PDB file of C-alpha atoms in Angstrom:
ATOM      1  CA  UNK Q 213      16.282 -27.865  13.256  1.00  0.00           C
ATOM      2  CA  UNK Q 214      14.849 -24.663  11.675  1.00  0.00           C
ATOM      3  CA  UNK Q 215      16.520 -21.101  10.567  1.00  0.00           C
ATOM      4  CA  UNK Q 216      14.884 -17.876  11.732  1.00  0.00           C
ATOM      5  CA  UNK Q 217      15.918 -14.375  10.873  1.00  0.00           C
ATOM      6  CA  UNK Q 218      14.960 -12.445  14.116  1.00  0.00           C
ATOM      7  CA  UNK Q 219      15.058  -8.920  14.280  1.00  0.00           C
ATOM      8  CA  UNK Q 220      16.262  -7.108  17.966  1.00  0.00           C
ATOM      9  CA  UNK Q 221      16.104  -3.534  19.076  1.00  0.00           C
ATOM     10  CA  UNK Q 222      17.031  -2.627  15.204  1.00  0.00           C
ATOM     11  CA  UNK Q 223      19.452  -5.730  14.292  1.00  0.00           C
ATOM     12  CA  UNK Q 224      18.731  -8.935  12.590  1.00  0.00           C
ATOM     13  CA  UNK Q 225      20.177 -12.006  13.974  1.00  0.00           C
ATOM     14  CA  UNK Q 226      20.278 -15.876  12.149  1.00  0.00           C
ATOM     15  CA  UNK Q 227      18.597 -18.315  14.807  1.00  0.00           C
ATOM     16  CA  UNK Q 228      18.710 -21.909  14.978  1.00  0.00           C
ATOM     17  CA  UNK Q 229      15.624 -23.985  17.250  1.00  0.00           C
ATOM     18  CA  UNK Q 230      16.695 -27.418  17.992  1.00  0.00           C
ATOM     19  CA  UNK Q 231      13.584 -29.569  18.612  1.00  0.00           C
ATOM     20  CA  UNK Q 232      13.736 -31.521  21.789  1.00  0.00           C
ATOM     21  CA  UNK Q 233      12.240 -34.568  23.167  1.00  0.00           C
ATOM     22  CA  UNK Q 234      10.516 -32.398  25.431  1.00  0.00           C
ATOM     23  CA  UNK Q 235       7.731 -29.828  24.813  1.00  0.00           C
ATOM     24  CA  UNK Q 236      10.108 -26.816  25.186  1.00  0.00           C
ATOM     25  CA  UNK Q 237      12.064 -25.634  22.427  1.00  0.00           C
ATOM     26  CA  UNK Q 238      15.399 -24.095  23.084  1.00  0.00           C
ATOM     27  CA  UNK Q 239      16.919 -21.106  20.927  1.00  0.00           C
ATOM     28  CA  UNK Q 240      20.804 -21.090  19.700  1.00  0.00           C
ATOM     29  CA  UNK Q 241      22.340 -18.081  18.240  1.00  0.00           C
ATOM     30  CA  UNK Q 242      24.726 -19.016  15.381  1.00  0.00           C
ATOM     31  CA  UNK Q 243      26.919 -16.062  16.628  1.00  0.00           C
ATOM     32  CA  UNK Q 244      26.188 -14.490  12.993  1.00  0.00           C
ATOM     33  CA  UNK Q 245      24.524 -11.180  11.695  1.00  0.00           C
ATOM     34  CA  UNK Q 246      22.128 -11.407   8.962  1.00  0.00           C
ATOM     35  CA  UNK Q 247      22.609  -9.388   5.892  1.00  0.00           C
ATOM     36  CA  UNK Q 248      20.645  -6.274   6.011  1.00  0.00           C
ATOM     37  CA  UNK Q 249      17.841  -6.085   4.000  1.00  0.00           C
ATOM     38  CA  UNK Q 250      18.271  -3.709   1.003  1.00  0.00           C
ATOM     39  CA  UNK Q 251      16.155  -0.375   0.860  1.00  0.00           C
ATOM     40  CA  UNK Q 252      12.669  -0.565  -0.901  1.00  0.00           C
ATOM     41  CA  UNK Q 253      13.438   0.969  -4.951  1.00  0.00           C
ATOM     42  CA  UNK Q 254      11.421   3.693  -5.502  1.00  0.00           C
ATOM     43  CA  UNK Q 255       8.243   3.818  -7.903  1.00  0.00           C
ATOM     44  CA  UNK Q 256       8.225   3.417 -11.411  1.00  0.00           C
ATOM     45  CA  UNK Q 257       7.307   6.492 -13.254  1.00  0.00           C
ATOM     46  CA  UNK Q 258       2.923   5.655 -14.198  1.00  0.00           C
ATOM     47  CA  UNK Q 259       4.083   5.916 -18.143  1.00  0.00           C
ATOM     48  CA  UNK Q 260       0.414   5.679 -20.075  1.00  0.00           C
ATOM     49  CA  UNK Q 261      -1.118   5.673 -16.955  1.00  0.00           C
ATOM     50  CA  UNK Q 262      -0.927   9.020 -16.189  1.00  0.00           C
ATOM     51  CA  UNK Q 263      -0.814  10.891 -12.830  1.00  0.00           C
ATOM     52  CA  UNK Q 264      -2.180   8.466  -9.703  1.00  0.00           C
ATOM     53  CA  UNK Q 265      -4.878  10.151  -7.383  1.00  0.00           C
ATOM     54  CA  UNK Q 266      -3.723   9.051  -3.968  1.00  0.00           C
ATOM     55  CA  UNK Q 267      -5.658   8.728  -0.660  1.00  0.00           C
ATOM     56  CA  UNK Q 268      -5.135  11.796   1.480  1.00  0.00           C
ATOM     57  CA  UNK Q 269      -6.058   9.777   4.636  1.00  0.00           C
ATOM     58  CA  UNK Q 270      -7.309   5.780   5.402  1.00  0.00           C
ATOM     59  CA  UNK Q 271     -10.939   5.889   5.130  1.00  0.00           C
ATOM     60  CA  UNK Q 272     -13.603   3.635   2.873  1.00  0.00           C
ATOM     61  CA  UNK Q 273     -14.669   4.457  -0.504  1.00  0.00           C
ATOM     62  CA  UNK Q 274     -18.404   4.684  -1.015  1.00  0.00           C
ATOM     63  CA  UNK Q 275     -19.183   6.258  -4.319  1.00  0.00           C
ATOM     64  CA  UNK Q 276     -16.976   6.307  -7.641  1.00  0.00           C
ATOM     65  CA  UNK Q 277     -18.309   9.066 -10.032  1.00  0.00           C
ATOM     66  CA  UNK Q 278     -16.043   7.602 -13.159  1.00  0.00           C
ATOM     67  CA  UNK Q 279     -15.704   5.026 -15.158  1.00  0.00           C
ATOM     68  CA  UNK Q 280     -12.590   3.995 -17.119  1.00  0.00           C
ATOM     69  CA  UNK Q 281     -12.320   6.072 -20.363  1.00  0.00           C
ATOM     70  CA  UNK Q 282     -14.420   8.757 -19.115  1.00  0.00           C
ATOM     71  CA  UNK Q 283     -13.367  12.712 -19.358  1.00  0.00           C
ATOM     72  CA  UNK Q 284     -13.000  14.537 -16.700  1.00  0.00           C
ATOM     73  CA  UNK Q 285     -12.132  18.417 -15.620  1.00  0.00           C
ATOM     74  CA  UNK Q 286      -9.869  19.772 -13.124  1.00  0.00           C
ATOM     75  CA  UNK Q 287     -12.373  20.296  -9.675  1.00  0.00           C
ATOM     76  CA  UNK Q 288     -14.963  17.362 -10.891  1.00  0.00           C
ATOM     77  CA  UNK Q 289     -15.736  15.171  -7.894  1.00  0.00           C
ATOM     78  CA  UNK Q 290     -14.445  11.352  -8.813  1.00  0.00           C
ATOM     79  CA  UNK Q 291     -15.275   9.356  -6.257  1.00  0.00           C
ATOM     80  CA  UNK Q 292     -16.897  10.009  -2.410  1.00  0.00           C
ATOM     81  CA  UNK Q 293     -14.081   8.501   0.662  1.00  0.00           C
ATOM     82  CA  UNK Q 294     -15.847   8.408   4.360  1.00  0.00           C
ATOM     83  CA  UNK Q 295     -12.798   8.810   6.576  1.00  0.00           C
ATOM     84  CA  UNK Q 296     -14.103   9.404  10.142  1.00  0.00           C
ATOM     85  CA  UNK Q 297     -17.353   9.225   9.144  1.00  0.00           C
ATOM     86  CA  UNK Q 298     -17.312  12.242   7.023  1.00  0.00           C
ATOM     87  CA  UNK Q 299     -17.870  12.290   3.366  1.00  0.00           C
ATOM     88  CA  UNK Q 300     -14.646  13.596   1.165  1.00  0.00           C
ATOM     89  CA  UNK Q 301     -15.017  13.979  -2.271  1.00  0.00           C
ATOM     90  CA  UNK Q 302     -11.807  13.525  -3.728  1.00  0.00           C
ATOM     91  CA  UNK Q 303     -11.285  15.673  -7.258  1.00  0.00           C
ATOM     92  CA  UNK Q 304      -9.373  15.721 -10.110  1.00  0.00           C
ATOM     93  CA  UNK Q 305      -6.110  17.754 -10.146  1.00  0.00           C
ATOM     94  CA  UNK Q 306      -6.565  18.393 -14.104  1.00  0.00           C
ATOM     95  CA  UNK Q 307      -8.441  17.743 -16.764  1.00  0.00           C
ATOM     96  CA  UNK Q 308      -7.763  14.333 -18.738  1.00  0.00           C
ATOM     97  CA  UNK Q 309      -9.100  11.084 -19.301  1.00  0.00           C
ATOM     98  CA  UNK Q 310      -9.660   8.401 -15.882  1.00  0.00           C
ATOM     99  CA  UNK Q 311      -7.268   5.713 -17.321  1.00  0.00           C
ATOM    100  CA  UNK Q 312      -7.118   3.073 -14.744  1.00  0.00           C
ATOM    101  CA  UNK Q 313      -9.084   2.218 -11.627  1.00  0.00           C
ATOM    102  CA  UNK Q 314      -7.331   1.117  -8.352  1.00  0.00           C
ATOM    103  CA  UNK Q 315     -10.337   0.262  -5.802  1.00  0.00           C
ATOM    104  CA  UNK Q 316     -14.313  -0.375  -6.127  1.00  0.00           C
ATOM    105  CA  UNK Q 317     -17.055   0.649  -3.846  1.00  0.00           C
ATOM    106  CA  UNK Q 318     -16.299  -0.480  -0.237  1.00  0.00           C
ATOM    107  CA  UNK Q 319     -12.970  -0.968  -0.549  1.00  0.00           C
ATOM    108  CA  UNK Q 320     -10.788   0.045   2.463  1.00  0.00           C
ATOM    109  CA  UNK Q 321      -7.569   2.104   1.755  1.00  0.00           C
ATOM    110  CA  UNK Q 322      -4.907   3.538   3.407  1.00  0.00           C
ATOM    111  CA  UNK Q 323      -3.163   7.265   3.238  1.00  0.00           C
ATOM    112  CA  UNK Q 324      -0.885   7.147   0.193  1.00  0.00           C
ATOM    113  CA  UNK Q 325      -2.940   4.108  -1.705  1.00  0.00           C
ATOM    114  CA  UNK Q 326      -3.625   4.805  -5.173  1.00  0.00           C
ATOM    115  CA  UNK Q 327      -7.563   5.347  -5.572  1.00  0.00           C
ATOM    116  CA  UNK Q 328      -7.242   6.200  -9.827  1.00  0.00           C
ATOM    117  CA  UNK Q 329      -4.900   7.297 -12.300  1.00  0.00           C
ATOM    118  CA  UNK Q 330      -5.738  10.504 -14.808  1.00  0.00           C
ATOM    119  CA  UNK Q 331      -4.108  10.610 -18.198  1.00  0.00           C
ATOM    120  CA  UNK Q 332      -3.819  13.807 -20.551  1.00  0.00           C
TER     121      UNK Q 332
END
């Protein structure tokens, strides 16, 4: 026997499949709910990190302008996304220091991913 968690229009039920001699399997509901699943926590503050540049849409990223340590100004051009094969340069918010690197040339990412973070 094996234990699946299924999930049906919104609610999670505990399933049991019973192997049988033949080459169907047949599905048995233990009559009991699953626990739900607990909301996601939200995000750790960045601490040294500093603020995270995000990606404003999915896209790829072609160029990176920085390197880790370097200075940069509020309105510099970091790094080059193509997102619907257009080129968007993605700049800094502020000025500060690029103090970590999230992706690397080619690299696919999604809206919301973090592309760098900016320290003061």
């Amino acid at each position: 026997m094996t234990n699946y968690t299924i999930v049906v229009n919104g609610r999670s039920y505990d399933v049991t499949v019973q192997k049988k001699k033949t080459s169907a399997d047949e599905l048995v509901s233990t009559g009991k709910t699953a626990a739900p699943i607990p909301a996601a926590q939200p995000a750790l503050p960045a601490g040294d990190e500093g603020e995270k540049i995000t990606a404003p849409m999915p896209g790829k990223i072609i160029e990176i302008h920085v390197r880790l340590g370097e200075r940069v100004k509020k309105g510099q051009a970091l790094l080059i996304m193509e997102a619907m094969k257009m080129h968007n340069p993605i700049l800094a918010a502020n000025d500060g220091t690029i103090s970590k690197l999230f992706v690397k040339v080619n690299d696919s990412v999604q809206s919301g991913q973090p592309l760098l973070s900016i320290g003061t």
